[in-house]
Amino acid sequence: MRILSGIQPSGTMHIGNYLGAVRQWVSAQNPEAFYCVVDLHALTLQIEPERLRDQTVDCLAWLLAAGLDPEVCTIFVQSHVPYHSQMNWLLECVATYGELSRMTQFKEKASRQEGYRVGLLTYPVLMAGDILLYSTEEVPVGDDQIQHLELTRDIAERFNNRYGETFVVPVGVAAPTSARVMDFQDPTRKMSKSVASALGLIYLNDEASEIDKKIMKAVTDTDNEVRFDWEKKPGLSNLLEMFASFTGETPAGVAERYTRYGDLKKDLAEIVIDALTPIARRYREIRADEGELRTLAAHGAQKAMDVAGPLYRRAATAMGL
Ligand code: AMP
Ligand code: TRP
């Protein structure tokens, strides 16, 4: 199965990235799977150049620590494969301003800043290129990216109709549970690196005591009935989903076993600590050998070029270049 997905090197990975995306990547990895650290996408944010370089290497290390195996799948950095930028231009001449300006993520991010970059608007086109360059069949992502996947499908179909069959039309696949992990302090808001309240999100490198504190202090309602109900009990439902996605139960099944919020939180904290501690330990080992990480990225880029190059040339030729 040809798979591709990406993650921005915009800070330490959080539990939403892990449960919503990266854990799916690990279980789906195969010789046809491509996973990409999307440093070009991170340029839509204000980020110091040195920091971006560092975080790109960090992100590679987190992916390995979470269980991706470069012997099994291909792991690479987006900017190392120039076809991504080149494909972006071709697809910018297929996508329309109207469809890009309707994207929820664009509208949200643009409303939070003055003089936002054009890249914020065209961001999903670059992402469509990432996916289409690899004849991708499935794209494992968190729920917030599903709209971008719909756009990718539209762009691929339009291109194929206009210029002849070139691209595979991919499908986006969200995780069955925890596809949208919410902020612990504001469960109506997605857990996110960019809008972080100190207690709102768990980073993969948080100390056990911090994880414990964040979960115990997570905002819940006051009626004290343990029940899975996103409408009326978003805070509690967020915790139940997280619990279920670690244990393989259903969120409602977990709810049935508890009568008190405190007991549920205590057990969840233990489960999260047990799951994340070994990942953080592996991360520290892997991150210590930066040379090895760079070699791995170079090897991944070569494998990616071999697939992306021919597809880019086909698309360019089809358009008359
Ligand atoms: P990003 O950090 O925005 O590059 O996201 C990388 C991956 O993590 C994407 O597949 C996102 O959909 C996913 N993701 C990000 N935040 C969350 C969240 N709060 N819950 C579930 N998945 C998420
Ligand atoms: N836009 C995605 C995000 O913010 C990251 C991304 C870039 C991506 N290119 C991709 C995800 C290709 C899947 C496939 O999370």
Short mmCIF file of C-alpha atoms and ligand atoms in Angstrom, two decimals:
data_model
loop_
_atom_site.label_atom_id
_atom_site.label_comp_id
_atom_site.label_asym_id
_atom_site.label_seq_id
_atom_site.Cartn_x
_atom_site.Cartn_y
_atom_site.Cartn_z
CA MET A 1 0.00 0.00 0.00
CA ARG A 2 1.50 3.32 -1.05
CA ILE A 3 1.26 5.67 1.93
CA LEU A 4 2.54 9.18 2.52
CA SER A 5 2.16 11.55 5.42
CA GLY A 6 3.93 14.57 6.85
CA ILE A 7 4.53 16.50 10.04
CA GLN A 8 5.79 20.05 10.53
CA PRO A 9 9.01 20.50 12.51
CA SER A 10 7.38 23.33 14.41
CA GLY A 11 8.20 22.20 17.97
CA THR A 12 8.25 19.14 20.16
CA MET A 13 5.70 16.54 19.17
CA HIS A 14 2.62 16.37 21.39
CA ILE A 15 0.28 13.57 22.29
CA GLY A 16 -2.22 14.75 19.63
CA ASN A 17 0.38 14.31 16.89
CA TYR A 18 1.22 10.92 18.29
CA LEU A 19 -2.29 9.49 18.71
CA GLY A 20 -3.84 11.29 15.74
CA ALA A 21 -1.09 10.58 13.24
CA VAL A 22 2.31 9.13 14.08
CA ARG A 23 1.05 6.00 15.82
CA GLN A 24 -0.92 5.17 12.66
CA TRP A 25 2.22 5.71 10.61
CA VAL A 26 4.10 3.21 12.71
CA SER A 27 1.50 0.48 12.35
CA ALA A 28 1.07 1.16 8.61
CA GLN A 29 4.79 1.28 7.77
CA ASN A 30 5.85 -0.88 4.85
CA PRO A 31 8.36 -0.57 1.98
CA GLU A 32 5.82 1.57 0.09
CA ALA A 33 5.35 4.07 2.94
CA PHE A 34 6.89 7.58 2.83
CA TYR A 35 7.00 9.85 5.86
CA CYS A 36 8.14 13.38 5.50
CA VAL A 37 9.26 16.16 7.85
CA VAL A 38 7.67 19.14 6.10
CA ASP A 39 10.14 21.95 6.74
CA LEU A 40 8.82 23.99 3.79
CA HIS A 41 5.40 24.06 5.42
CA ALA A 42 6.97 25.31 8.65
CA LEU A 43 8.15 28.45 6.81
CA THR A 44 4.56 29.70 6.97
CA LEU A 45 5.29 30.38 10.67
CA GLN A 46 7.75 32.86 12.11
CA ILE A 47 10.63 30.66 13.16
CA GLU A 48 14.34 31.37 13.62
CA PRO A 49 16.41 29.66 10.87
CA GLU A 50 18.69 27.89 13.37
CA ARG A 51 15.68 26.71 15.32
CA LEU A 52 14.02 25.34 12.22
CA ARG A 53 17.16 23.38 11.34
CA ASP A 54 17.37 21.99 14.87
CA GLN A 55 13.70 21.10 15.09
CA THR A 56 13.89 19.30 11.76
CA VAL A 57 16.52 16.97 13.19
CA ASP A 58 14.53 16.67 16.44
CA CYS A 59 11.47 15.68 14.47
CA LEU A 60 13.36 12.92 12.63
CA ALA A 61 14.53 11.61 15.99
CA TRP A 62 10.99 11.64 17.41
CA LEU A 63 9.69 9.69 14.43
CA LEU A 64 12.33 7.01 14.94
CA ALA A 65 11.74 6.97 18.69
CA ALA A 66 8.01 6.50 18.12
CA GLY A 67 8.78 3.37 16.11
CA LEU A 68 9.36 4.23 12.45
CA ASP A 69 12.07 1.99 11.04
CA PRO A 70 14.17 3.35 8.14
CA GLU A 71 14.86 -0.26 7.11
CA VAL A 72 11.14 -0.70 6.52
CA CYS A 73 9.84 2.66 5.27
CA THR A 74 11.25 5.87 3.80
CA ILE A 75 11.78 8.84 6.12
CA PHE A 76 12.90 12.12 4.58
CA VAL A 77 12.91 15.92 4.80
CA GLN A 78 10.65 17.72 2.32
CA SER A 79 13.15 20.43 1.27
CA HIS A 80 15.77 17.80 0.41
CA VAL A 81 13.58 16.72 -2.51
CA PRO A 82 13.23 19.79 -4.78
CA TYR A 83 10.36 18.25 -6.75
CA HIS A 84 8.03 19.26 -3.89
CA SER A 85 8.56 22.98 -4.57
CA GLN A 86 8.44 22.41 -8.32
CA MET A 87 5.22 20.44 -8.15
CA ASN A 88 3.79 23.15 -5.92
CA TRP A 89 3.94 25.66 -8.78
CA LEU A 90 2.33 23.31 -11.27
CA LEU A 91 -0.53 22.67 -8.86
CA GLU A 92 -0.91 26.36 -7.98
CA CYS A 93 -1.89 26.69 -11.62
CA VAL A 94 -4.60 24.07 -11.13
CA ALA A 95 -6.02 25.03 -7.72
CA THR A 96 -8.25 28.10 -7.47
CA TYR A 97 -8.10 31.07 -5.11
CA GLY A 98 -11.71 30.40 -4.15
CA GLU A 99 -11.15 26.87 -2.92
CA LEU A 100 -8.00 27.80 -1.00
CA SER A 101 -9.61 30.76 0.73
CA ARG A 102 -12.43 28.49 1.95
CA MET A 103 -10.07 26.18 3.91
CA THR A 104 -10.90 26.21 7.63
CA GLN A 105 -7.28 26.09 8.77
CA PHE A 106 -6.40 29.06 6.55
CA LYS A 107 -9.32 31.11 7.82
CA GLU A 108 -8.45 30.36 11.44
CA LYS A 109 -4.73 31.08 11.12
CA ALA A 110 -5.21 34.16 8.93
CA SER A 111 -7.70 35.65 11.39
CA ARG A 112 -5.09 35.47 14.14
CA GLN A 113 -2.42 37.57 12.37
CA GLU A 114 -1.99 40.76 10.40
CA GLY A 115 -0.20 40.61 7.07
CA TYR A 116 -0.08 36.85 6.90
CA ARG A 117 2.13 35.20 4.30
CA VAL A 118 0.81 34.05 0.91
CA GLY A 119 2.21 30.65 1.89
CA LEU A 120 -0.50 30.33 4.50
CA LEU A 121 -3.08 30.44 1.71
CA THR A 122 -1.22 28.13 -0.68
CA TYR A 123 -0.09 25.71 2.05
CA PRO A 124 -2.60 22.98 1.04
CA VAL A 125 -1.31 23.06 -2.55
CA LEU A 126 2.22 22.26 -1.38
CA MET A 127 0.68 19.47 0.69
CA ALA A 128 -1.26 18.16 -2.33
CA GLY A 129 2.04 18.03 -4.23
CA ASP A 130 3.68 16.07 -1.39
CA ILE A 131 0.97 13.47 -1.70
CA LEU A 132 0.51 13.31 -5.49
CA LEU A 133 4.26 13.05 -6.24
CA TYR A 134 4.28 9.57 -4.72
CA SER A 135 1.12 8.14 -6.35
CA THR A 136 -0.14 7.87 -2.78
CA GLU A 137 -3.20 5.72 -2.10
CA GLU A 138 -3.70 6.43 1.61
CA VAL A 139 -2.77 9.39 3.80
CA PRO A 140 -2.97 8.75 7.57
CA VAL A 141 -3.67 12.11 9.25
CA GLY A 142 -5.47 13.71 12.16
CA ASP A 143 -9.00 14.92 11.62
CA ASP A 144 -7.91 18.55 11.03
CA GLN A 145 -6.22 17.56 7.75
CA ILE A 146 -9.17 15.74 6.19
CA GLN A 147 -10.38 18.92 4.48
CA HIS A 148 -6.94 19.33 2.87
CA LEU A 149 -7.20 15.76 1.65
CA GLU A 150 -10.56 16.52 -0.01
CA LEU A 151 -8.90 19.44 -1.76
CA THR A 152 -6.02 17.20 -2.85
CA ARG A 153 -8.52 14.82 -4.41
CA ASP A 154 -10.24 17.69 -6.26
CA ILE A 155 -6.91 18.97 -7.57
CA ALA A 156 -5.84 15.49 -8.71
CA GLU A 157 -9.13 14.86 -10.50
CA ARG A 158 -9.10 18.26 -12.16
CA PHE A 159 -5.52 17.73 -13.34
CA ASN A 160 -6.33 14.27 -14.71
CA ASN A 161 -9.38 15.60 -16.58
CA ARG A 162 -7.52 18.54 -18.02
CA TYR A 163 -4.14 17.00 -18.86
CA GLY A 164 -4.71 13.23 -18.97
CA GLU A 165 -4.46 10.49 -16.30
CA THR A 166 -1.38 11.36 -14.25
CA PHE A 167 -2.18 11.19 -10.55
CA VAL A 168 -3.59 8.55 -8.26
CA VAL A 169 -6.52 10.07 -6.34
CA PRO A 170 -5.65 9.48 -2.66
CA VAL A 171 -7.87 9.01 0.39
CA GLY A 172 -7.30 10.53 3.81
CA VAL A 173 -7.58 8.14 6.74
CA ALA A 174 -8.16 9.47 10.26
CA ALA A 175 -7.46 7.37 13.37
CA PRO A 176 -10.56 5.55 14.74
CA THR A 177 -10.08 7.18 18.18
CA SER A 178 -8.25 10.36 19.16
CA ALA A 179 -8.21 11.70 15.59
CA ARG A 180 -8.75 15.10 17.20
CA VAL A 181 -7.19 15.38 20.65
CA MET A 182 -8.50 18.47 22.41
CA ASP A 183 -6.71 20.95 24.67
CA PHE A 184 -6.93 19.82 28.32
CA GLN A 185 -7.73 23.35 29.51
CA ASP A 186 -10.17 24.20 26.70
CA PRO A 187 -11.72 21.01 25.34
CA THR A 188 -13.51 22.92 22.59
CA ARG A 189 -10.12 23.69 21.01
CA LYS A 190 -7.76 21.28 19.25
CA MET A 191 -4.55 20.50 21.13
CA SER A 192 -1.95 22.44 19.20
CA LYS A 193 1.66 23.56 19.38
CA SER A 194 0.69 27.03 18.16
CA VAL A 195 -2.05 27.84 20.68
CA ALA A 196 -0.60 26.23 23.76
CA SER A 197 -1.76 26.97 27.25
CA ALA A 198 0.85 25.65 29.67
CA LEU A 199 -1.38 22.89 31.03
CA GLY A 200 -3.32 22.31 27.82
CA LEU A 201 -1.08 19.83 26.07
CA ILE A 202 1.26 16.94 26.80
CA TYR A 203 4.57 16.91 24.96
CA LEU A 204 6.21 13.57 24.29
CA ASN A 205 9.18 14.66 26.41
CA ASP A 206 7.19 15.81 29.45
CA GLU A 207 8.38 14.44 32.78
CA ALA A 208 6.09 11.89 34.48
CA SER A 209 5.20 14.47 37.15
CA GLU A 210 4.15 17.00 34.47
CA ILE A 211 1.99 14.45 32.67
CA ASP A 212 0.35 13.56 35.95
CA LYS A 213 -0.32 17.19 36.81
CA LYS A 214 -1.73 18.05 33.37
CA ILE A 215 -4.14 15.12 33.37
CA MET A 216 -5.24 15.60 36.99
CA LYS A 217 -5.90 19.30 36.27
CA ALA A 218 -7.66 18.69 32.95
CA VAL A 219 -10.90 20.66 32.79
CA THR A 220 -14.02 18.52 33.22
CA ASP A 221 -17.60 19.38 34.09
CA THR A 222 -19.02 19.30 37.61
CA ASP A 223 -21.91 16.83 37.42
CA ASN A 224 -19.61 13.93 38.31
CA GLU A 225 -21.20 11.33 36.08
CA VAL A 226 -18.70 9.34 34.01
CA ARG A 227 -20.30 9.17 30.59
CA PHE A 228 -18.97 9.45 27.00
CA ASP A 229 -20.77 12.44 25.52
CA TRP A 230 -18.88 14.93 23.34
CA GLU A 231 -21.78 17.39 23.29
CA LYS A 232 -22.31 17.74 27.00
CA LYS A 233 -18.99 16.50 28.39
CA PRO A 234 -16.19 17.45 26.00
CA GLY A 235 -13.42 17.49 28.63
CA LEU A 236 -14.24 14.09 30.01
CA SER A 237 -14.87 12.63 26.54
CA ASN A 238 -11.44 13.81 25.43
CA LEU A 239 -9.88 11.86 28.33
CA LEU A 240 -12.03 8.78 27.63
CA GLU A 241 -10.99 8.77 23.97
CA MET A 242 -7.35 9.08 24.91
CA PHE A 243 -7.70 6.25 27.40
CA ALA A 244 -9.43 4.04 24.83
CA SER A 245 -6.90 4.73 22.13
CA PHE A 246 -4.12 3.46 24.42
CA THR A 247 -5.95 0.38 25.69
CA GLY A 248 -7.86 -0.59 22.54
CA GLU A 249 -11.25 -0.34 24.27
CA THR A 250 -14.14 1.89 23.22
CA PRO A 251 -14.49 5.22 25.07
CA ALA A 252 -17.99 4.20 26.25
CA GLY A 253 -16.56 0.89 27.49
CA VAL A 254 -13.94 2.74 29.55
CA ALA A 255 -16.65 5.04 30.97
CA GLU A 256 -18.63 2.06 32.24
CA ARG A 257 -15.75 0.95 34.44
CA TYR A 258 -15.51 4.24 36.36
CA THR A 259 -17.73 6.18 38.70
CA ARG A 260 -15.29 8.92 39.74
CA TYR A 261 -13.40 11.40 37.55
CA GLY A 262 -10.39 11.27 39.87
CA ASP A 263 -9.93 7.50 39.51
CA LEU A 264 -10.22 7.71 35.75
CA LYS A 265 -7.65 10.52 35.59
CA LYS A 266 -5.24 8.70 37.87
CA ASP A 267 -5.32 5.55 35.73
CA LEU A 268 -5.06 7.54 32.51
CA ALA A 269 -1.99 9.38 33.80
CA GLU A 270 -0.34 6.03 34.54
CA ILE A 271 -1.18 4.67 31.07
CA VAL A 272 0.18 7.78 29.33
CA ILE A 273 3.37 7.80 31.42
CA ASP A 274 3.98 4.11 30.68
CA ALA A 275 3.49 4.69 26.95
CA LEU A 276 5.54 7.88 26.60
CA THR A 277 8.49 7.21 28.92
CA PRO A 278 10.18 4.62 26.67
CA ILE A 279 9.63 6.82 23.60
CA ALA A 280 11.30 9.79 25.33
CA ARG A 281 14.19 7.54 26.43
CA ARG A 282 14.74 6.30 22.85
CA TYR A 283 14.49 9.89 21.62
CA ARG A 284 17.37 11.01 23.83
CA GLU A 285 19.57 8.15 22.61
CA ILE A 286 18.76 8.73 18.94
CA ARG A 287 19.06 12.53 19.12
CA ALA A 288 22.58 12.25 20.56
CA ASP A 289 23.92 10.97 17.22
CA GLU A 290 23.17 13.82 14.83
CA GLY A 291 25.55 12.46 12.17
CA GLU A 292 23.57 9.26 11.96
CA LEU A 293 20.31 11.21 11.65
CA ARG A 294 21.74 13.27 8.77
CA THR A 295 22.92 10.11 6.98
CA LEU A 296 19.51 8.60 7.40
CA ALA A 297 17.82 11.72 5.99
CA ALA A 298 20.15 11.75 2.98
CA HIS A 299 19.38 8.12 2.26
CA GLY A 300 15.64 8.76 2.64
CA ALA A 301 15.82 11.75 0.28
CA GLN A 302 17.50 9.60 -2.37
CA LYS A 303 14.75 6.99 -2.17
CA ALA A 304 12.11 9.72 -2.32
CA MET A 305 13.75 11.37 -5.37
CA ASP A 306 13.62 8.08 -7.26
CA VAL A 307 9.83 8.03 -6.95
CA ALA A 308 9.05 11.76 -7.10
CA GLY A 309 11.31 12.57 -10.09
CA PRO A 310 9.52 10.50 -12.75
CA LEU A 311 6.09 11.60 -11.51
CA TYR A 312 7.11 15.27 -11.58
CA ARG A 313 8.40 14.93 -15.16
CA ARG A 314 5.17 13.25 -16.25
CA ALA A 315 3.08 16.03 -14.76
CA ALA A 316 5.30 18.76 -16.24
CA THR A 317 5.23 17.14 -19.68
CA ALA A 318 1.46 16.66 -19.51
CA MET A 319 1.10 20.41 -18.89
CA GLY A 320 3.26 21.32 -21.89
CA LEU A 321 6.60 22.08 -20.25
P1 AMP B 1 1.30 19.15 12.47
O1 AMP B 1 1.99 19.19 13.78
O2 AMP B 1 0.27 20.24 12.32
O3 AMP B 1 2.24 19.07 11.32
O4 AMP B 1 0.47 17.80 12.45
C1 AMP B 1 1.05 16.54 12.19
C2 AMP B 1 -0.03 15.47 12.24
O5 AMP B 1 -0.60 15.41 13.54
C3 AMP B 1 -1.20 15.72 11.27
O6 AMP B 1 -1.62 14.49 10.72
C4 AMP B 1 -2.26 16.29 12.16
O7 AMP B 1 -3.56 16.04 11.67
C5 AMP B 1 -2.01 15.54 13.46
N1 AMP B 1 -2.49 16.32 14.60
C6 AMP B 1 -2.07 17.57 14.98
N2 AMP B 1 -2.73 17.98 16.09
C7 AMP B 1 -3.59 16.98 16.42
C8 AMP B 1 -4.55 16.80 17.47
N3 AMP B 1 -4.76 17.73 18.40
N4 AMP B 1 -5.26 15.63 17.50
C9 AMP B 1 -5.05 14.67 16.57
N5 AMP B 1 -4.16 14.78 15.55
C10 AMP B 1 -3.44 15.91 15.47
N1 TRP B 2 -0.40 19.95 6.62
C1 TRP B 2 -0.07 18.89 7.51
C2 TRP B 2 -0.23 19.36 8.97
O1 TRP B 2 -0.13 20.51 9.27
C3 TRP B 2 1.34 18.39 7.30
C4 TRP B 2 1.54 17.86 5.93
C5 TRP B 2 2.27 18.44 4.94
C6 TRP B 2 1.06 16.63 5.41
N2 TRP B 2 2.29 17.63 3.82
C7 TRP B 2 1.55 16.54 4.08
C8 TRP B 2 0.27 15.62 5.92
C9 TRP B 2 1.24 15.45 3.27
C10 TRP B 2 -0.04 14.56 5.11
C11 TRP B 2 0.43 14.46 3.80
O2 TRP B 2 -0.44 18.56 9.81
#
